[in-house]
mmCIF file of C-alpha atoms in Angstrom:
data_model
loop_
_atom_site.group_PDB
_atom_site.id
_atom_site.type_symbol
_atom_site.label_atom_id
_atom_site.label_comp_id
_atom_site.label_asym_id
_atom_site.label_seq_id
_atom_site.Cartn_x
_atom_site.Cartn_y
_atom_site.Cartn_z
ATOM 1 C CA ILE A 115 -32.344 195.680 191.452
ATOM 2 C CA ILE A 116 -30.217 198.254 189.623
ATOM 3 C CA GLY A 117 -26.903 198.206 187.831
ATOM 4 C CA ALA A 118 -25.352 201.617 187.280
ATOM 5 C CA GLY A 119 -28.767 203.324 187.086
ATOM 6 C CA SER A 120 -27.646 204.822 183.785
ATOM 7 C CA ASN A 121 -30.949 204.309 181.960
ATOM 8 C CA LEU A 122 -33.231 204.730 184.966
ATOM 9 C CA LEU A 123 -35.697 207.555 185.599
ATOM 10 C CA VAL A 124 -36.998 207.702 189.169
ATOM 11 C CA ARG A 125 -40.179 209.747 189.520
ATOM 12 C CA ASP A 126 -40.119 212.792 191.788
ATOM 13 C CA ASN A 127 -41.975 211.221 194.735
ATOM 14 C CA GLY A 128 -39.399 208.466 194.923
ATOM 15 C CA PHE A 129 -39.718 204.696 194.839
ATOM 16 C CA ASP A 130 -41.805 203.029 197.574
ATOM 17 C CA GLY A 131 -39.665 199.933 198.029
ATOM 18 C CA LEU A 132 -36.162 198.616 198.353
ATOM 19 C CA ILE A 133 -33.448 199.443 195.814
ATOM 20 C CA ILE A 134 -30.586 196.932 195.679
ATOM 21 C CA LYS A 135 -27.311 197.569 193.881
ATOM 22 C CA LEU A 136 -25.039 194.560 193.477
ATOM 23 C CA GLY A 137 -21.756 195.041 195.379
ATOM 24 C CA ARG A 138 -18.115 194.124 194.952
ATOM 25 C CA ASN A 139 -18.673 190.343 194.976
ATOM 26 C CA PHE A 140 -20.463 190.770 191.646
ATOM 27 C CA ASN A 141 -17.718 192.964 190.212
ATOM 28 C CA LYS A 142 -15.303 190.240 189.118
ATOM 29 C CA ILE A 143 -14.154 188.951 185.730
ATOM 30 C CA LYS A 144 -12.582 185.504 185.344
ATOM 31 C CA LEU A 145 -10.902 184.064 182.261
ATOM 32 C CA LYS A 146 -10.328 180.317 182.532
ATOM 33 C CA ASN A 147 -10.513 177.257 180.262
ATOM 34 C CA ASN A 148 -11.917 179.141 177.281
ATOM 35 C CA LYS A 149 -14.631 180.604 179.487
ATOM 36 C CA LEU A 150 -15.124 184.290 180.231
ATOM 37 C CA SER A 151 -17.232 184.722 183.378
ATOM 38 C CA VAL A 152 -18.386 188.252 184.178
ATOM 39 C CA GLY A 153 -20.174 189.385 187.334
ATOM 40 C CA ALA A 154 -23.441 191.253 186.837
ATOM 41 C CA GLY A 155 -22.062 194.312 188.638
ATOM 42 C CA VAL A 156 -19.099 194.782 186.269
ATOM 43 C CA LEU A 157 -19.285 198.049 184.347
ATOM 44 C CA ASP A 158 -19.603 197.541 180.593
ATOM 45 C CA THR A 159 -16.628 199.844 180.039
ATOM 46 C CA ASN A 160 -14.504 197.715 182.409
ATOM 47 C CA LEU A 161 -15.439 194.561 180.480
ATOM 48 C CA SER A 162 -14.271 196.317 177.319
ATOM 49 C CA LYS A 163 -10.963 197.255 179.002
ATOM 50 C CA PHE A 164 -10.452 193.706 180.301
ATOM 51 C CA THR A 165 -11.023 192.126 176.900
ATOM 52 C CA LEU A 166 -8.641 194.623 175.266
ATOM 53 C CA LYS A 167 -5.972 193.794 177.851
ATOM 54 C CA ASN A 168 -6.445 190.070 177.124
ATOM 55 C CA SER A 169 -6.584 190.454 173.317
ATOM 56 C CA ILE A 170 -10.221 189.359 173.084
ATOM 57 C CA LYS A 171 -12.295 190.868 170.278
ATOM 58 C CA ASP A 172 -16.001 191.570 169.683
ATOM 59 C CA PHE A 173 -16.505 193.198 173.089
ATOM 60 C CA GLU A 174 -15.449 196.642 171.845
ATOM 61 C CA PHE A 175 -19.035 197.892 171.691
ATOM 62 C CA PHE A 176 -19.293 197.644 175.481
ATOM 63 C CA SER A 177 -16.989 200.678 175.619
ATOM 64 C CA GLY A 178 -19.935 202.746 174.350
ATOM 65 C CA ILE A 179 -22.540 201.501 176.842
ATOM 66 C CA PRO A 180 -22.747 203.306 180.222
ATOM 67 C CA GLY A 181 -24.148 200.518 182.397
ATOM 68 C CA THR A 182 -23.384 197.144 183.956
ATOM 69 C CA VAL A 183 -23.216 193.669 182.457
ATOM 70 C CA GLY A 184 -26.332 192.567 184.361
ATOM 71 C CA GLY A 185 -28.334 195.379 182.805
ATOM 72 C CA ALA A 186 -26.788 194.723 179.399
ATOM 73 C CA ILE A 187 -27.917 191.081 179.547
ATOM 74 C CA LYS A 188 -31.413 191.932 180.827
ATOM 75 C CA MET A 189 -32.109 194.363 177.971
ATOM 76 C CA ASN A 190 -29.726 192.861 175.405
ATOM 77 C CA ALA A 191 -27.891 196.176 175.193
ATOM 78 C CA GLY A 192 -25.914 197.011 172.091
ATOM 79 C CA CYS A 193 -24.675 199.666 169.695
ATOM 80 C CA TYR A 194 -22.989 200.068 166.311
ATOM 81 C CA GLY A 195 -24.194 196.732 164.941
ATOM 82 C CA SER A 196 -23.330 194.565 167.961
ATOM 83 C CA GLU A 197 -25.370 193.408 170.946
ATOM 84 C CA THR A 198 -24.876 191.434 174.153
ATOM 85 C CA ALA A 199 -26.558 188.314 172.745
ATOM 86 C CA ASP A 200 -23.812 187.943 170.114
ATOM 87 C CA ASN A 201 -21.300 186.447 172.572
ATOM 88 C CA LEU A 202 -23.446 185.342 175.507
ATOM 89 C CA ASN A 203 -23.375 181.603 176.276
ATOM 90 C CA SER A 204 -25.281 181.381 179.547
ATOM 91 C CA VAL A 205 -26.359 183.325 182.618
ATOM 92 C CA LEU A 206 -26.472 182.570 186.321
ATOM 93 C CA LEU A 207 -29.743 183.705 187.931
ATOM 94 C CA ILE A 208 -31.266 183.661 191.395
ATOM 95 C CA ASN A 209 -35.061 183.571 191.617
ATOM 96 C CA LYS A 210 -37.387 185.017 194.273
ATOM 97 C CA LEU A 211 -37.138 181.784 196.305
ATOM 98 C CA GLY A 212 -33.354 182.049 196.482
ATOM 99 C CA LYS A 213 -32.755 179.209 194.035
ATOM 100 C CA ILE A 214 -29.734 179.682 191.767
ATOM 101 C CA LYS A 215 -29.910 178.285 188.245
ATOM 102 C CA SER A 216 -27.936 178.466 185.024
ATOM 103 C CA LEU A 217 -29.725 179.125 181.731
ATOM 104 C CA ASN A 218 -28.333 178.908 178.208
ATOM 105 C CA SER A 219 -28.686 182.139 176.267
ATOM 106 C CA ASN A 220 -31.056 180.485 173.768
ATOM 107 C CA LYS A 221 -33.569 180.125 176.616
ATOM 108 C CA LEU A 222 -33.621 183.885 177.279
ATOM 109 C CA ASN A 223 -35.483 185.001 174.143
ATOM 110 C CA LEU A 224 -32.918 187.752 173.578
ATOM 111 C CA LYS A 225 -34.282 190.247 171.067
ATOM 112 C CA TYR A 226 -33.772 193.933 170.330
ATOM 113 C CA ARG A 227 -33.431 195.594 173.760
ATOM 114 C CA SER A 228 -35.364 192.846 175.511
ATOM 115 C CA SER A 229 -35.217 189.393 177.077
ATOM 116 C CA SER A 230 -37.600 186.983 178.797
ATOM 117 C CA ILE A 231 -35.772 187.239 182.137
ATOM 118 C CA ASP A 232 -38.580 187.922 184.596
ATOM 119 C CA GLU A 233 -38.689 190.825 187.039
ATOM 120 C CA ASN A 234 -38.366 188.499 190.060
ATOM 121 C CA SER A 235 -35.048 186.996 188.937
ATOM 122 C CA ILE A 236 -31.671 188.625 189.536
ATOM 123 C CA ILE A 237 -28.784 188.150 187.125
ATOM 124 C CA LEU A 238 -25.635 187.189 189.029
ATOM 125 C CA GLN A 239 -23.207 186.416 186.203
ATOM 126 C CA GLY A 240 -22.857 186.135 182.462
ATOM 127 C CA ASN A 241 -20.666 183.561 180.713
ATOM 128 C CA PHE A 242 -19.383 184.529 177.280
ATOM 129 C CA LYS A 243 -17.744 182.814 174.330
ATOM 130 C CA PHE A 244 -14.817 184.650 172.789
ATOM 131 C CA VAL A 245 -12.065 184.705 170.190
ATOM 132 C CA PHE A 246 -8.670 186.347 170.254
ATOM 133 C CA ALA A 247 -7.331 189.107 168.009
ATOM 134 C CA THR A 248 -4.473 191.580 167.987
ATOM 135 C CA LYS A 249 -4.666 194.432 170.481
ATOM 136 C CA SER A 250 -4.201 196.966 167.692
ATOM 137 C CA GLU A 251 -7.256 195.602 165.845
ATOM 138 C CA ILE A 252 -9.342 195.780 169.026
ATOM 139 C CA LEU A 253 -8.101 199.246 169.949
ATOM 140 C CA ASP A 254 -8.870 200.559 166.458
ATOM 141 C CA LYS A 255 -12.485 199.476 166.855
ATOM 142 C CA ILE A 256 -12.769 200.986 170.364
ATOM 143 C CA ASN A 257 -11.377 204.287 169.066
ATOM 144 C CA TYR A 258 -13.795 204.191 166.137
ATOM 145 C CA ILE A 259 -16.740 203.789 168.543
ATOM 146 C CA LYS A 260 -15.392 206.514 170.836
ATOM 147 C CA ASN A 261 -15.002 209.003 167.975
ATOM 148 C CA LYS A 262 -18.402 208.090 166.542
ATOM 149 C CA ARG A 263 -20.060 208.759 169.923
ATOM 150 C CA LEU A 264 -18.210 212.051 170.362
ATOM 151 C CA LEU A 265 -19.447 213.268 166.983
ATOM 152 C CA SER A 266 -23.006 211.959 167.121
ATOM 153 C CA GLN A 267 -24.110 211.873 170.781
ATOM 154 C CA PRO A 268 -24.277 214.453 173.615
ATOM 155 C CA ILE A 269 -22.068 212.295 175.836
ATOM 156 C CA LYS A 270 -20.846 215.221 177.958
ATOM 157 C CA GLU A 271 -24.398 216.169 178.938
ATOM 158 C CA LYS A 272 -26.634 214.708 181.657
ATOM 159 C CA THR A 273 -28.720 212.061 179.858
ATOM 160 C CA SER A 274 -29.964 208.505 180.344
ATOM 161 C CA GLY A 275 -28.666 207.404 176.954
ATOM 162 C CA SER A 276 -31.110 206.591 174.168
ATOM 163 C CA THR A 277 -34.607 207.579 175.298
ATOM 164 C CA PHE A 278 -36.643 205.376 172.944
ATOM 165 C CA LYS A 279 -36.151 202.027 171.232
ATOM 166 C CA ASN A 280 -35.786 202.072 167.465
ATOM 167 C CA PRO A 281 -39.037 200.821 165.883
ATOM 168 C CA GLN A 282 -38.532 197.943 163.437
ATOM 169 C CA GLY A 283 -37.022 199.260 160.228
ATOM 170 C CA GLU A 284 -36.840 202.830 161.557
ATOM 171 C CA TYR A 285 -34.611 205.079 163.641
ATOM 172 C CA ALA A 286 -36.271 206.795 166.582
ATOM 173 C CA SER A 287 -34.009 209.842 166.183
ATOM 174 C CA VAL A 288 -35.119 210.365 162.563
ATOM 175 C CA LEU A 289 -38.804 210.071 163.448
ATOM 176 C CA ILE A 290 -38.392 212.461 166.391
ATOM 177 C CA GLU A 291 -36.590 215.021 164.256
ATOM 178 C CA LYS A 292 -39.093 214.785 161.392
ATOM 179 C CA ALA A 293 -41.914 215.224 163.911
ATOM 180 C CA GLY A 294 -40.400 218.610 164.815
ATOM 181 C CA CYS A 295 -39.207 217.663 168.300
ATOM 182 C CA LYS A 296 -35.486 218.431 167.999
ATOM 183 C CA GLY A 297 -34.611 221.207 170.471
ATOM 184 C CA MET A 298 -38.015 220.996 172.197
ATOM 185 C CA GLN A 299 -37.924 221.839 175.903
ATOM 186 C CA ILE A 300 -40.216 221.304 178.891
ATOM 187 C CA GLY A 301 -38.956 222.793 182.130
ATOM 188 C CA GLY A 302 -35.324 221.756 182.514
ATOM 189 C CA ALA A 303 -35.619 218.864 180.044
ATOM 190 C CA LEU A 304 -34.418 219.387 176.477
ATOM 191 C CA VAL A 305 -34.317 217.246 173.322
ATOM 192 C CA SER A 306 -30.678 217.233 172.232
ATOM 193 C CA SER A 307 -29.778 219.188 169.101
ATOM 194 C CA VAL A 308 -26.916 216.718 168.521
ATOM 195 C CA HIS A 309 -29.003 213.511 168.627
ATOM 196 C CA SER A 310 -32.758 213.818 168.981
ATOM 197 C CA ASN A 311 -33.165 210.458 170.754
ATOM 198 C CA PHE A 312 -31.400 211.901 173.803
ATOM 199 C CA ILE A 313 -33.201 213.985 176.434
ATOM 200 C CA ILE A 314 -30.850 216.284 178.336
ATOM 201 C CA ASN A 315 -31.256 217.443 181.915
ATOM 202 C CA LYS A 316 -30.108 221.061 181.773
ATOM 203 C CA GLY A 317 -29.430 220.934 185.518
ATOM 204 C CA ASN A 318 -32.821 221.633 187.058
ATOM 205 C CA ALA A 319 -35.116 219.158 185.302
ATOM 206 C CA THR A 320 -37.596 217.208 187.387
ATOM 207 C CA ALA A 321 -38.413 213.603 186.518
ATOM 208 C CA LEU A 322 -41.849 214.907 185.527
ATOM 209 C CA ASP A 323 -40.268 217.340 183.037
ATOM 210 C CA ILE A 324 -38.403 214.460 181.408
ATOM 211 C CA GLU A 325 -41.401 212.132 181.380
ATOM 212 C CA ASN A 326 -43.735 214.825 180.016
ATOM 213 C CA LEU A 327 -41.250 215.712 177.282
ATOM 214 C CA GLY A 328 -41.021 212.029 176.389
ATOM 215 C CA LYS A 329 -44.823 211.706 176.277
ATOM 216 C CA THR A 330 -45.030 214.779 174.019
ATOM 217 C CA ILE A 331 -42.490 213.197 171.645
ATOM 218 C CA ILE A 332 -44.456 209.911 171.633
ATOM 219 C CA ASP A 333 -47.686 211.777 170.785
ATOM 220 C CA ARG A 334 -46.128 213.854 168.003
ATOM 221 C CA VAL A 335 -44.444 210.853 166.353
ATOM 222 C CA LYS A 336 -47.655 208.807 166.637
ATOM 223 C CA ASN A 337 -49.737 211.601 165.073
ATOM 224 C CA LYS A 338 -47.311 212.156 162.192
ATOM 225 C CA PHE A 339 -46.227 208.599 161.361
ATOM 226 C CA GLY A 340 -48.699 206.279 163.119
ATOM 227 C CA ILE A 341 -45.778 204.725 165.009
ATOM 228 C CA LYS A 342 -45.795 204.550 168.813
ATOM 229 C CA LEU A 343 -42.310 204.882 170.272
ATOM 230 C CA GLU A 344 -41.407 202.649 173.226
ATOM 231 C CA TRP A 345 -39.339 203.945 176.126
ATOM 232 C CA GLU A 346 -35.857 202.471 176.329
ATOM 233 C CA ILE A 347 -35.367 204.284 179.640
ATOM 234 C CA LYS A 348 -36.847 202.396 182.589
ATOM 235 C CA ILE A 349 -39.272 204.522 184.644
ATOM 236 C CA ILE A 350 -40.068 203.630 188.262
ATOM 237 C CA GLY A 351 -41.633 205.326 191.275
ATOM 238 C CA ASN A 352 -44.686 207.310 192.270
#
């Protein structure tokens, strides 16, 4: 099951299985009786636009995440001091037997870029708590995030977002840079000179180029600092 595929690396021999992308029935947002219900297929940026339009705050960070709400819940996506778990009340899931159930967010073990939602369950919807604010206050925060990303991330390049999770108490980008990996290139894959936790596809990179560059970064950081970086990008296929 994929959302927008924005943090997915599919190996060069493809994926031996079925890929399912949730369609338009999962692309709806409803605001009723103090409850914000968001389909798993809604783009994070569209959730940010909806909450701005309805004067709802604390969803501004979704404007900086290129994925869907289902993916954001599954990996507790976040940026700039906020994460999905902050406002999540409950989720609607369907398991491998076709049984639909609702789970409170405190049952999901939501931690930094992870949750306990198993691989055989599909997120259908997220239900969020919310508070109102002025549109100008919300827009100021969205613009702050937008400008911050423009200055600090290679957002106009072909990337899968942050390549590695930040180790506890550390920043992956700092470790990567101090390990001498900034600007490193394998084939068509390049470590960004703007933000070293982004791997850029210069146009002709294979999945193997990207994965090998990532493995080289992991080895160098491990050798220099004794810290093993974990992929934030999901890698599938043969």
